[in-house]
C-alpha cells in the first residue's frame, strides 16, 4: 500500500529528510550508485547517476535507505505530473516501499553550472533550507502586461507585499506601447499617450517596491523572478541585484495576471519539498541492487541508522570513483508535416494530410515546447489560421493538451478571429466532446451569434456615421450663421460710416491711405493729418474741410 505524500516547507525543519540526504552528501567516493531523475509537466523523465555510500548503523528506529543499482534505464514516461513545476526526484526505499524526495529543480539548481549529482542536489537543498530558517528573506516578483506583484517572505510568512496595475497594453492589437513605438514609430493618439504614461507609472511602482525591500533583497536567500524578456532590461535598472546574481531564480510555471494570490502560489510551489511514493511509469532501475525482502529490510535499515555517518575514505586508503557525467538531454521531437502546415496556415495541404493516414498524429507534440498542431495554428492570428483551427478541431484535435508551460492551445491564441474559431468549434462539437473547462475555451459560439454580432457592429457603425454626419452638419450651420452675423455687422458699420461721410460732405473712400477730403493717396499713413475721425493729406485740406463743416452746420441751424 503506497504511503500518502507529505509536503515539507523549506522554512521548517528538515529532520525527516536528514537520514536520506546526509549519506548522499558525506559519502561521494563509493562505488555503489543511486539515481535521481528530472520530473516535469512535459511528462518526460531523464535519469542520471549519482554516488551514494553503504553506511551502517545500529539504531533500532527504521530509517529510509537509498536503493542501489549498477545500471540506470528509462521505462515509460510520466503520464501525470505530481508537481506544477519541473522537479528532481531522489529515489530511496523505506520498509520495502520505493519512494522519492521531490525537489523543485529551479529552486535547487538555478543558474549553477556545477555537475548535477545527488550529492550536489542534497547539499544545496540543506544549504537553502538553512538560509531560509535563519530568517533570510525569500522574494517573489512577477510582472506581466502592465501588472506588477511582489512579496517578501520570512519563515514562510509574507512580511511585505505590493501590487500594481497600469494601462500599458494595446487591448485590441496586443503588445506593449513601447514595443509598438519601436517597430512603427510613436503614435500620437490619446490612447498611446495614456499607455506611455502607464509604463512610466509602472516603472515608478517597481522602483518604490525595490527601495522598500532593498535590505531584504540584498540579504535574501532566494529571489524568484517572472519577468518577460522585453521588460528585463528596464527592470534590472531599478533592481538592487545584478541579473547574474546566483540567488536569482526564474519561475518555471505559467504566471497569469500578477496579484498577491499569484505571488503566494509561486512561493508555495517553489519552496516545498515532497516525500512520496514513486508512481508507476516514473522509470525503474535495472540491475542487481541490494534490495532485500521485507523481513531483512527492517534489520538492515535499523543497523544502518544508529552508527554515526563515517567520514569519507581518504584517497590513500581507497581509490575514488569519478561521478558519471550527465548524458546530454534528448533532442525535442521534430515537427510532423501536420505541424509545418498548421504553422504556415496552408489550409488545403493540411486538409489533405487530415484525410491521409497521417491523421493519427493530430495530437502529437513536437518542438522544444512540445506543442500540438493546434498550438501552432492558434498563434497565427489570420483568417487562414482560424480556418486551420476549425479544420483541426473538426478532425479530432484535442484542445486540452498542454505544452511544457501548461498552456492549452486557446491560451496562446492571438486575435479575436482565432478565439472565435475555438468557440465556434465548441458550438459545433457539443459540450460532451472535450473537457472545455480544461481547454479554457469560453462559452460556445454559433454562426447565428456571429451574424448577430456583426449586424450589431454594422448598426453601431451606421449610427456612429449618422452622428458624425449630423455633427458636421450642425458645425457647418453654426459656422455659416456666425459668418452671416459677421457680414451683417460689417455691413451695418459700413452704412454708418457712409452716412457720416455724407453728412460731412465727403465722397466714398476708395483707399485706406486716401485723404478723406480730396481723395489724394498718401504713401505713408504716418504723413497724414488727423482731425476728429478724418485723415487729411495736408493742412490745406484740414482747413477747407473745417470751413465746409462750419458752413453746413450754420446752414442747418438757420434753416
Short mmCIF file of N, CA and C in Angstrom, two decimals, residues 380-530:
data_model
loop_
_atom_site.label_atom_id
_atom_site.label_comp_id
_atom_site.label_asym_id
_atom_site.label_seq_id
_atom_site.Cartn_x
_atom_site.Cartn_y
_atom_site.Cartn_z
N UNK A 380 -1.23 32.03 -35.17
CA UNK A 380 -1.02 32.67 -36.47
C UNK A 380 -1.73 34.01 -36.61
N UNK A 381 -2.90 34.18 -35.97
CA UNK A 381 -3.64 35.44 -35.99
C UNK A 381 -3.97 35.88 -37.42
N UNK A 382 -4.69 35.03 -38.15
CA UNK A 382 -5.10 35.36 -39.52
C UNK A 382 -6.37 34.58 -39.85
N UNK A 383 -7.01 34.97 -40.97
CA UNK A 383 -8.21 34.25 -41.42
C UNK A 383 -7.88 32.79 -41.73
N UNK A 384 -6.73 32.59 -42.40
CA UNK A 384 -6.33 31.21 -42.72
C UNK A 384 -6.05 30.42 -41.45
N UNK A 385 -5.46 31.09 -40.44
CA UNK A 385 -5.21 30.42 -39.17
C UNK A 385 -6.49 29.99 -38.49
N UNK A 386 -7.52 30.85 -38.55
CA UNK A 386 -8.82 30.48 -37.98
C UNK A 386 -9.42 29.28 -38.70
N UNK A 387 -9.25 29.24 -40.02
CA UNK A 387 -9.72 28.07 -40.77
C UNK A 387 -8.98 26.81 -40.39
N UNK A 388 -7.66 26.94 -40.14
CA UNK A 388 -6.87 25.77 -39.71
C UNK A 388 -7.33 25.27 -38.35
N UNK A 389 -7.62 26.20 -37.44
CA UNK A 389 -8.09 25.81 -36.11
C UNK A 389 -9.40 25.03 -36.22
N UNK A 390 -10.34 25.54 -37.02
CA UNK A 390 -11.62 24.84 -37.20
C UNK A 390 -11.42 23.47 -37.84
N UNK A 391 -10.57 23.39 -38.85
CA UNK A 391 -10.34 22.11 -39.51
C UNK A 391 -9.73 21.09 -38.55
N UNK A 392 -8.77 21.51 -37.73
CA UNK A 392 -8.15 20.59 -36.78
C UNK A 392 -9.14 20.14 -35.72
N UNK A 393 -9.96 21.07 -35.20
CA UNK A 393 -10.94 20.71 -34.18
C UNK A 393 -11.99 19.75 -34.74
N UNK A 394 -12.41 20.01 -35.96
CA UNK A 394 -13.41 19.13 -36.56
C UNK A 394 -12.85 17.74 -36.85
N UNK A 395 -11.53 17.65 -36.99
CA UNK A 395 -10.89 16.36 -37.27
C UNK A 395 -10.47 15.63 -36.00
N UNK A 396 -10.77 16.20 -34.84
CA UNK A 396 -10.49 15.50 -33.59
C UNK A 396 -9.33 16.02 -32.78
N UNK A 397 -8.79 17.18 -33.11
CA UNK A 397 -7.69 17.75 -32.32
C UNK A 397 -8.18 18.04 -30.90
N UNK A 398 -7.37 17.66 -29.93
CA UNK A 398 -7.75 17.79 -28.52
C UNK A 398 -7.31 19.18 -28.00
N UNK A 399 -8.26 20.06 -27.63
CA UNK A 399 -7.89 21.40 -27.15
C UNK A 399 -7.41 21.42 -25.71
N UNK A 400 -7.37 20.26 -25.04
CA UNK A 400 -6.94 20.23 -23.64
C UNK A 400 -5.47 19.85 -23.48
N UNK A 401 -4.79 19.46 -24.57
CA UNK A 401 -3.38 19.08 -24.50
C UNK A 401 -2.54 20.34 -24.24
N UNK A 402 -1.73 20.32 -23.19
CA UNK A 402 -0.94 21.49 -22.80
C UNK A 402 0.51 21.32 -23.24
N UNK A 403 1.18 22.47 -23.42
CA UNK A 403 2.61 22.43 -23.74
C UNK A 403 3.43 22.34 -22.46
N UNK A 404 4.74 22.54 -22.56
CA UNK A 404 5.60 22.38 -21.38
C UNK A 404 5.31 23.42 -20.31
N UNK A 405 4.68 24.54 -20.69
CA UNK A 405 4.32 25.58 -19.72
C UNK A 405 2.91 25.40 -19.19
N UNK A 406 2.28 24.30 -19.54
CA UNK A 406 0.93 24.05 -19.05
C UNK A 406 -0.14 24.86 -19.77
N UNK A 407 0.12 25.31 -21.00
CA UNK A 407 -0.82 26.17 -21.71
C UNK A 407 -1.57 25.37 -22.79
N UNK A 408 -2.89 25.32 -22.74
CA UNK A 408 -3.65 24.71 -23.83
C UNK A 408 -3.63 25.62 -25.04
N UNK A 409 -4.04 25.13 -26.21
CA UNK A 409 -3.97 25.95 -27.43
C UNK A 409 -4.71 27.27 -27.32
N UNK A 410 -5.88 27.30 -26.68
CA UNK A 410 -6.64 28.56 -26.61
C UNK A 410 -5.87 29.62 -25.84
N UNK A 411 -5.04 29.21 -24.89
CA UNK A 411 -4.29 30.17 -24.06
C UNK A 411 -3.29 30.96 -24.90
N UNK A 412 -2.76 30.35 -25.97
CA UNK A 412 -1.76 31.04 -26.80
C UNK A 412 -2.39 31.65 -28.04
N UNK A 413 -3.73 31.62 -28.15
CA UNK A 413 -4.41 32.17 -29.33
C UNK A 413 -4.16 33.67 -29.44
N UNK A 414 -3.93 34.13 -30.68
CA UNK A 414 -3.68 35.55 -30.93
C UNK A 414 -4.79 36.10 -31.82
N UNK A 415 -5.48 37.09 -31.32
CA UNK A 415 -6.50 37.74 -32.13
C UNK A 415 -7.90 37.19 -31.91
N UNK A 416 -8.90 38.03 -32.17
CA UNK A 416 -10.30 37.64 -31.96
C UNK A 416 -10.75 36.58 -32.95
N UNK A 417 -10.20 36.59 -34.17
CA UNK A 417 -10.64 35.60 -35.17
C UNK A 417 -10.28 34.18 -34.73
N UNK A 418 -9.09 34.01 -34.16
CA UNK A 418 -8.69 32.68 -33.69
C UNK A 418 -9.56 32.25 -32.52
N UNK A 419 -9.81 33.18 -31.60
CA UNK A 419 -10.64 32.83 -30.43
C UNK A 419 -12.07 32.48 -30.86
N UNK A 420 -12.59 33.22 -31.82
CA UNK A 420 -13.93 32.90 -32.32
C UNK A 420 -13.96 31.52 -32.96
N UNK A 421 -12.87 31.13 -33.64
CA UNK A 421 -12.81 29.80 -34.26
C UNK A 421 -12.90 28.71 -33.18
N UNK A 422 -12.19 28.89 -32.07
CA UNK A 422 -12.29 27.92 -30.98
C UNK A 422 -13.71 27.84 -30.44
N UNK A 423 -14.33 28.99 -30.25
CA UNK A 423 -15.70 29.00 -29.69
C UNK A 423 -16.70 28.40 -30.69
N UNK A 424 -16.47 28.65 -31.98
CA UNK A 424 -17.32 28.02 -32.99
C UNK A 424 -17.19 26.51 -32.96
N UNK A 425 -15.94 26.03 -32.82
CA UNK A 425 -15.72 24.57 -32.76
C UNK A 425 -16.41 23.98 -31.54
N UNK A 426 -16.38 24.70 -30.44
CA UNK A 426 -17.07 24.18 -29.24
C UNK A 426 -18.57 24.07 -29.50
N UNK A 427 -19.14 25.06 -30.20
CA UNK A 427 -20.56 25.00 -30.50
C UNK A 427 -20.89 23.87 -31.45
N UNK A 428 -20.02 23.60 -32.43
CA UNK A 428 -20.29 22.53 -33.39
C UNK A 428 -20.11 21.15 -32.76
N UNK A 429 -19.07 20.97 -31.95
CA UNK A 429 -18.76 19.65 -31.40
C UNK A 429 -19.63 19.26 -30.23
N UNK A 430 -20.20 20.24 -29.53
CA UNK A 430 -21.06 19.92 -28.39
C UNK A 430 -20.30 19.94 -27.08
N UNK A 431 -21.04 20.05 -26.00
CA UNK A 431 -20.44 20.19 -24.68
C UNK A 431 -19.81 18.90 -24.16
N UNK A 432 -20.16 17.76 -24.75
CA UNK A 432 -19.63 16.47 -24.27
C UNK A 432 -18.38 16.02 -25.03
N UNK A 433 -17.95 16.80 -25.99
CA UNK A 433 -16.81 16.37 -26.83
C UNK A 433 -15.50 16.37 -26.05
N UNK A 434 -15.25 17.43 -25.26
CA UNK A 434 -14.00 17.57 -24.52
C UNK A 434 -14.29 18.19 -23.15
N UNK A 435 -13.25 18.22 -22.34
CA UNK A 435 -13.33 18.94 -21.07
C UNK A 435 -13.06 20.42 -21.35
N UNK A 436 -14.13 21.15 -21.66
CA UNK A 436 -13.96 22.54 -22.10
C UNK A 436 -13.40 23.43 -21.00
N UNK A 437 -13.63 23.07 -19.75
CA UNK A 437 -13.05 23.87 -18.67
C UNK A 437 -11.53 23.77 -18.69
N UNK A 438 -11.00 22.55 -18.94
CA UNK A 438 -9.55 22.38 -19.02
C UNK A 438 -8.96 23.05 -20.25
N UNK A 439 -9.75 23.16 -21.31
CA UNK A 439 -9.26 23.81 -22.53
C UNK A 439 -9.28 25.32 -22.44
N UNK A 440 -10.00 25.87 -21.44
CA UNK A 440 -10.13 27.32 -21.21
C UNK A 440 -10.87 28.04 -22.33
N UNK A 441 -11.57 27.29 -23.16
CA UNK A 441 -12.37 27.92 -24.22
C UNK A 441 -13.67 28.43 -23.61
N UNK A 442 -14.03 29.70 -23.81
CA UNK A 442 -15.26 30.24 -23.20
C UNK A 442 -16.51 29.64 -23.80
N UNK A 443 -17.64 30.30 -23.53
CA UNK A 443 -18.94 29.81 -23.96
C UNK A 443 -18.96 29.62 -25.47
N UNK A 444 -19.70 28.57 -25.89
CA UNK A 444 -19.77 28.23 -27.32
C UNK A 444 -20.35 29.37 -28.13
N UNK A 445 -19.92 29.42 -29.39
CA UNK A 445 -20.37 30.47 -30.31
C UNK A 445 -20.95 29.79 -31.54
N UNK A 446 -22.08 30.31 -32.04
CA UNK A 446 -22.73 29.75 -33.23
C UNK A 446 -22.65 30.75 -34.37
N UNK A 447 -22.97 30.27 -35.59
CA UNK A 447 -22.96 31.16 -36.75
C UNK A 447 -24.00 32.27 -36.60
N UNK A 448 -25.15 31.91 -36.01
CA UNK A 448 -26.18 32.93 -35.80
C UNK A 448 -25.71 34.00 -34.83
N UNK A 449 -24.98 33.57 -33.80
CA UNK A 449 -24.48 34.54 -32.83
C UNK A 449 -23.44 35.46 -33.47
N UNK A 450 -22.59 34.88 -34.34
CA UNK A 450 -21.60 35.70 -35.04
C UNK A 450 -22.29 36.68 -35.98
N UNK A 451 -23.31 36.20 -36.71
CA UNK A 451 -24.05 37.08 -37.61
C UNK A 451 -24.73 38.20 -36.84
N UNK A 452 -25.33 37.85 -35.70
CA UNK A 452 -25.98 38.86 -34.87
C UNK A 452 -24.96 39.89 -34.37
N UNK A 453 -23.79 39.40 -33.99
CA UNK A 453 -22.75 40.30 -33.52
C UNK A 453 -22.29 41.24 -34.63
N UNK A 454 -22.12 40.68 -35.84
CA UNK A 454 -21.70 41.52 -36.97
C UNK A 454 -22.78 42.54 -37.33
N UNK A 455 -24.06 42.10 -37.25
CA UNK A 455 -25.16 43.04 -37.53
C UNK A 455 -25.17 44.17 -36.51
N UNK A 456 -24.92 43.82 -35.25
CA UNK A 456 -24.87 44.86 -34.22
C UNK A 456 -23.71 45.82 -34.47
N UNK A 457 -22.58 45.28 -34.89
CA UNK A 457 -21.43 46.14 -35.17
C UNK A 457 -21.72 47.05 -36.36
N UNK A 458 -22.38 46.49 -37.41
CA UNK A 458 -22.74 47.32 -38.56
C UNK A 458 -23.71 48.42 -38.15
N UNK A 459 -24.71 48.04 -37.34
CA UNK A 459 -25.68 49.04 -36.89
C UNK A 459 -25.01 50.11 -36.03
N UNK A 460 -24.07 49.65 -35.22
CA UNK A 460 -23.33 50.60 -34.38
C UNK A 460 -22.50 51.56 -35.24
N UNK A 461 -21.85 51.05 -36.28
CA UNK A 461 -21.06 51.90 -37.17
C UNK A 461 -21.98 52.84 -37.96
N UNK A 462 -23.16 52.33 -38.38
CA UNK A 462 -24.09 53.17 -39.13
C UNK A 462 -24.56 54.35 -38.28
N UNK A 463 -24.93 54.04 -37.04
CA UNK A 463 -25.37 55.11 -36.15
C UNK A 463 -24.24 56.08 -35.85
N UNK A 464 -23.03 55.53 -35.74
CA UNK A 464 -21.88 56.40 -35.49
C UNK A 464 -21.65 57.34 -36.66
N UNK A 465 -21.78 56.81 -37.90
CA UNK A 465 -21.62 57.65 -39.08
C UNK A 465 -22.72 58.71 -39.14
N UNK A 466 -23.95 58.31 -38.79
CA UNK A 466 -25.05 59.28 -38.79
C UNK A 466 -24.79 60.40 -37.78
N UNK A 467 -24.29 59.99 -36.59
CA UNK A 467 -24.00 61.01 -35.58
C UNK A 467 -22.88 61.94 -36.06
N UNK A 468 -21.86 61.37 -36.70
CA UNK A 468 -20.78 62.20 -37.22
C UNK A 468 -21.29 63.13 -38.33
N UNK A 469 -22.17 62.61 -39.21
CA UNK A 469 -22.73 63.43 -40.29
C UNK A 469 -23.58 64.56 -39.72
N UNK A 470 -24.40 64.21 -38.73
CA UNK A 470 -25.25 65.22 -38.10
C UNK A 470 -24.40 66.28 -37.39
N UNK A 471 -23.34 65.82 -36.74
CA UNK A 471 -22.46 66.75 -36.04
C UNK A 471 -21.78 67.70 -37.03
N UNK A 472 -21.32 67.16 -38.17
CA UNK A 472 -20.70 68.02 -39.18
C UNK A 472 -21.70 69.02 -39.75
N UNK A 473 -22.94 68.57 -39.97
CA UNK A 473 -23.97 69.48 -40.49
C UNK A 473 -24.24 70.60 -39.49
N UNK A 474 -24.32 70.23 -38.20
CA UNK A 474 -24.55 71.25 -37.19
C UNK A 474 -23.37 72.23 -37.11
N UNK A 475 -22.17 71.69 -37.21
CA UNK A 475 -21.00 72.57 -37.17
C UNK A 475 -20.97 73.50 -38.39
N UNK A 476 -21.35 72.97 -39.57
CA UNK A 476 -21.38 73.79 -40.79
C UNK A 476 -22.44 74.88 -40.67
N UNK A 477 -23.62 74.53 -40.15
CA UNK A 477 -24.68 75.52 -39.98
C UNK A 477 -24.28 76.61 -39.00
N UNK A 478 -23.62 76.19 -37.92
CA UNK A 478 -23.17 77.17 -36.93
C UNK A 478 -22.10 78.09 -37.53
N UNK A 479 -21.22 77.53 -38.32
CA UNK A 479 -20.18 78.33 -38.96
C UNK A 479 -20.79 79.33 -39.95
N UNK A 480 -21.78 78.88 -40.72
CA UNK A 480 -22.45 79.78 -41.67
C UNK A 480 -23.20 80.88 -40.94
N UNK A 481 -23.84 80.53 -39.83
CA UNK A 481 -24.57 81.55 -39.05
C UNK A 481 -23.63 82.63 -38.54
N UNK A 482 -22.47 82.17 -38.00
CA UNK A 482 -21.51 83.13 -37.49
C UNK A 482 -20.96 84.02 -38.60
N UNK A 483 -20.67 83.41 -39.77
CA UNK A 483 -20.17 84.20 -40.90
C UNK A 483 -21.22 85.23 -41.35
N UNK A 484 -22.49 84.83 -41.36
CA UNK A 484 -23.56 85.75 -41.75
C UNK A 484 -23.67 86.92 -40.76
N UNK A 485 -23.55 86.59 -39.47
CA UNK A 485 -23.62 87.65 -38.46
C UNK A 485 -22.47 88.65 -38.64
N UNK A 486 -21.27 88.11 -38.95
CA UNK A 486 -20.11 88.99 -39.15
C UNK A 486 -20.33 89.89 -40.36
N UNK A 487 -20.87 89.30 -41.45
CA UNK A 487 -21.14 90.09 -42.64
C UNK A 487 -22.15 91.20 -42.37
N UNK A 488 -23.21 90.85 -41.66
CA UNK A 488 -24.24 91.86 -41.34
C UNK A 488 -23.66 92.97 -40.47
N UNK A 489 -22.82 92.57 -39.55
CA UNK A 489 -22.21 93.57 -38.67
C UNK A 489 -21.32 94.53 -39.47
N UNK A 490 -20.52 93.95 -40.38
CA UNK A 490 -19.65 94.79 -41.20
C UNK A 490 -20.47 95.70 -42.13
N UNK A 491 -21.58 95.17 -42.63
CA UNK A 491 -22.45 95.96 -43.50
C UNK A 491 -23.04 97.15 -42.75
N UNK A 492 -23.47 96.88 -41.50
CA UNK A 492 -24.02 97.97 -40.69
C UNK A 492 -22.96 99.03 -40.40
N UNK A 493 -21.77 98.58 -40.10
CA UNK A 493 -20.69 99.52 -39.82
C UNK A 493 -20.40 100.39 -41.05
N UNK A 494 -20.42 99.75 -42.23
CA UNK A 494 -20.15 100.49 -43.47
C UNK A 494 -21.25 101.51 -43.74
N UNK A 495 -22.50 101.11 -43.50
CA UNK A 495 -23.62 102.04 -43.71
C UNK A 495 -23.50 103.24 -42.77
N UNK A 496 -23.15 103.00 -41.52
CA UNK A 496 -22.99 104.12 -40.57
C UNK A 496 -21.86 105.05 -41.01
N UNK A 497 -20.77 104.41 -41.45
CA UNK A 497 -19.63 105.22 -41.88
C UNK A 497 -19.98 106.04 -43.14
N UNK A 498 -20.70 105.41 -44.08
CA UNK A 498 -21.10 106.14 -45.30
C UNK A 498 -22.04 107.30 -44.96
N UNK A 499 -22.93 107.07 -44.00
CA UNK A 499 -23.85 108.15 -43.59
C UNK A 499 -23.07 109.32 -42.98
N UNK A 500 -22.06 108.96 -42.18
CA UNK A 500 -21.24 110.02 -41.58
C UNK A 500 -20.52 110.82 -42.68
N UNK A 501 -20.00 110.14 -43.69
CA UNK A 501 -19.27 110.82 -44.76
C UNK A 501 -20.22 111.71 -45.57
N UNK A 502 -21.44 111.23 -45.76
CA UNK A 502 -22.41 112.06 -46.49
C UNK A 502 -22.72 113.33 -45.69
N UNK A 503 -22.92 113.16 -44.39
CA UNK A 503 -23.20 114.34 -43.56
C UNK A 503 -22.02 115.30 -43.52
N UNK A 504 -20.81 114.70 -43.61
CA UNK A 504 -19.63 115.55 -43.58
C UNK A 504 -19.28 116.10 -44.96
N UNK A 505 -20.09 115.77 -45.97
CA UNK A 505 -19.84 116.27 -47.30
C UNK A 505 -18.66 115.62 -47.99
N UNK A 506 -18.38 114.37 -47.64
CA UNK A 506 -17.24 113.66 -48.20
C UNK A 506 -17.74 112.57 -49.15
N UNK A 507 -16.90 112.28 -50.14
CA UNK A 507 -17.23 111.21 -51.09
C UNK A 507 -16.75 109.85 -50.54
N UNK A 508 -17.08 108.78 -51.25
CA UNK A 508 -16.71 107.44 -50.82
C UNK A 508 -15.19 107.26 -50.84
N UNK A 509 -14.67 106.67 -49.81
CA UNK A 509 -13.22 106.46 -49.69
C UNK A 509 -12.84 105.13 -50.35
N UNK A 510 -11.92 105.24 -51.34
CA UNK A 510 -11.55 104.05 -52.10
C UNK A 510 -10.24 103.42 -51.65
N UNK A 511 -9.43 104.18 -50.87
CA UNK A 511 -8.13 103.65 -50.42
C UNK A 511 -7.94 104.01 -48.96
N UNK A 512 -7.39 103.07 -48.13
CA UNK A 512 -7.20 103.39 -46.70
C UNK A 512 -6.28 104.58 -46.47
N UNK A 513 -5.33 104.83 -47.39
CA UNK A 513 -4.39 105.93 -47.22
C UNK A 513 -4.80 107.18 -48.02
N UNK A 514 -6.03 107.20 -48.49
CA UNK A 514 -6.51 108.36 -49.26
C UNK A 514 -6.99 109.47 -48.31
N UNK A 515 -6.86 110.68 -48.75
CA UNK A 515 -7.33 111.85 -47.97
C UNK A 515 -8.86 111.85 -47.99
N UNK A 516 -9.47 112.00 -46.83
CA UNK A 516 -10.93 111.97 -46.74
C UNK A 516 -11.56 113.20 -47.45
N UNK A 517 -10.83 114.25 -47.64
CA UNK A 517 -11.42 115.46 -48.23
C UNK A 517 -11.24 115.51 -49.74
N UNK A 518 -9.96 115.36 -50.17
CA UNK A 518 -9.70 115.47 -51.61
C UNK A 518 -9.47 114.14 -52.31
N UNK A 519 -9.27 113.06 -51.58
CA UNK A 519 -9.09 111.75 -52.18
C UNK A 519 -7.68 111.44 -52.63
N UNK A 520 -6.71 112.32 -52.33
CA UNK A 520 -5.33 112.08 -52.70
C UNK A 520 -4.75 110.94 -51.86
N UNK A 521 -4.05 110.00 -52.54
CA UNK A 521 -3.46 108.84 -51.83
C UNK A 521 -2.08 109.23 -51.31
N UNK A 522 -1.87 109.00 -50.03
CA UNK A 522 -0.60 109.30 -49.38
C UNK A 522 0.20 108.00 -49.24
N UNK A 523 1.52 108.09 -49.50
CA UNK A 523 2.33 106.87 -49.48
C UNK A 523 2.37 106.26 -48.09
N UNK A 524 2.57 107.10 -47.08
CA UNK A 524 2.65 106.61 -45.70
C UNK A 524 1.53 107.22 -44.87
N UNK A 525 0.94 106.36 -44.08
CA UNK A 525 -0.15 106.86 -43.24
C UNK A 525 0.37 107.77 -42.14
N UNK A 526 1.63 107.63 -41.80
CA UNK A 526 2.22 108.46 -40.75
C UNK A 526 2.39 109.92 -41.20
N UNK A 527 2.33 110.14 -42.52
CA UNK A 527 2.45 111.50 -43.05
C UNK A 527 1.12 112.22 -43.13
N UNK A 528 0.05 111.58 -42.73
CA UNK A 528 -1.29 112.18 -42.83
C UNK A 528 -1.61 112.96 -41.57
N UNK A 529 -2.58 113.89 -41.71
CA UNK A 529 -3.01 114.73 -40.61
C UNK A 529 -4.38 114.24 -40.14
N UNK A 530 -4.56 114.22 -38.82
CA UNK A 530 -5.80 113.70 -38.24
C UNK A 530 -6.55 114.83 -37.53
#
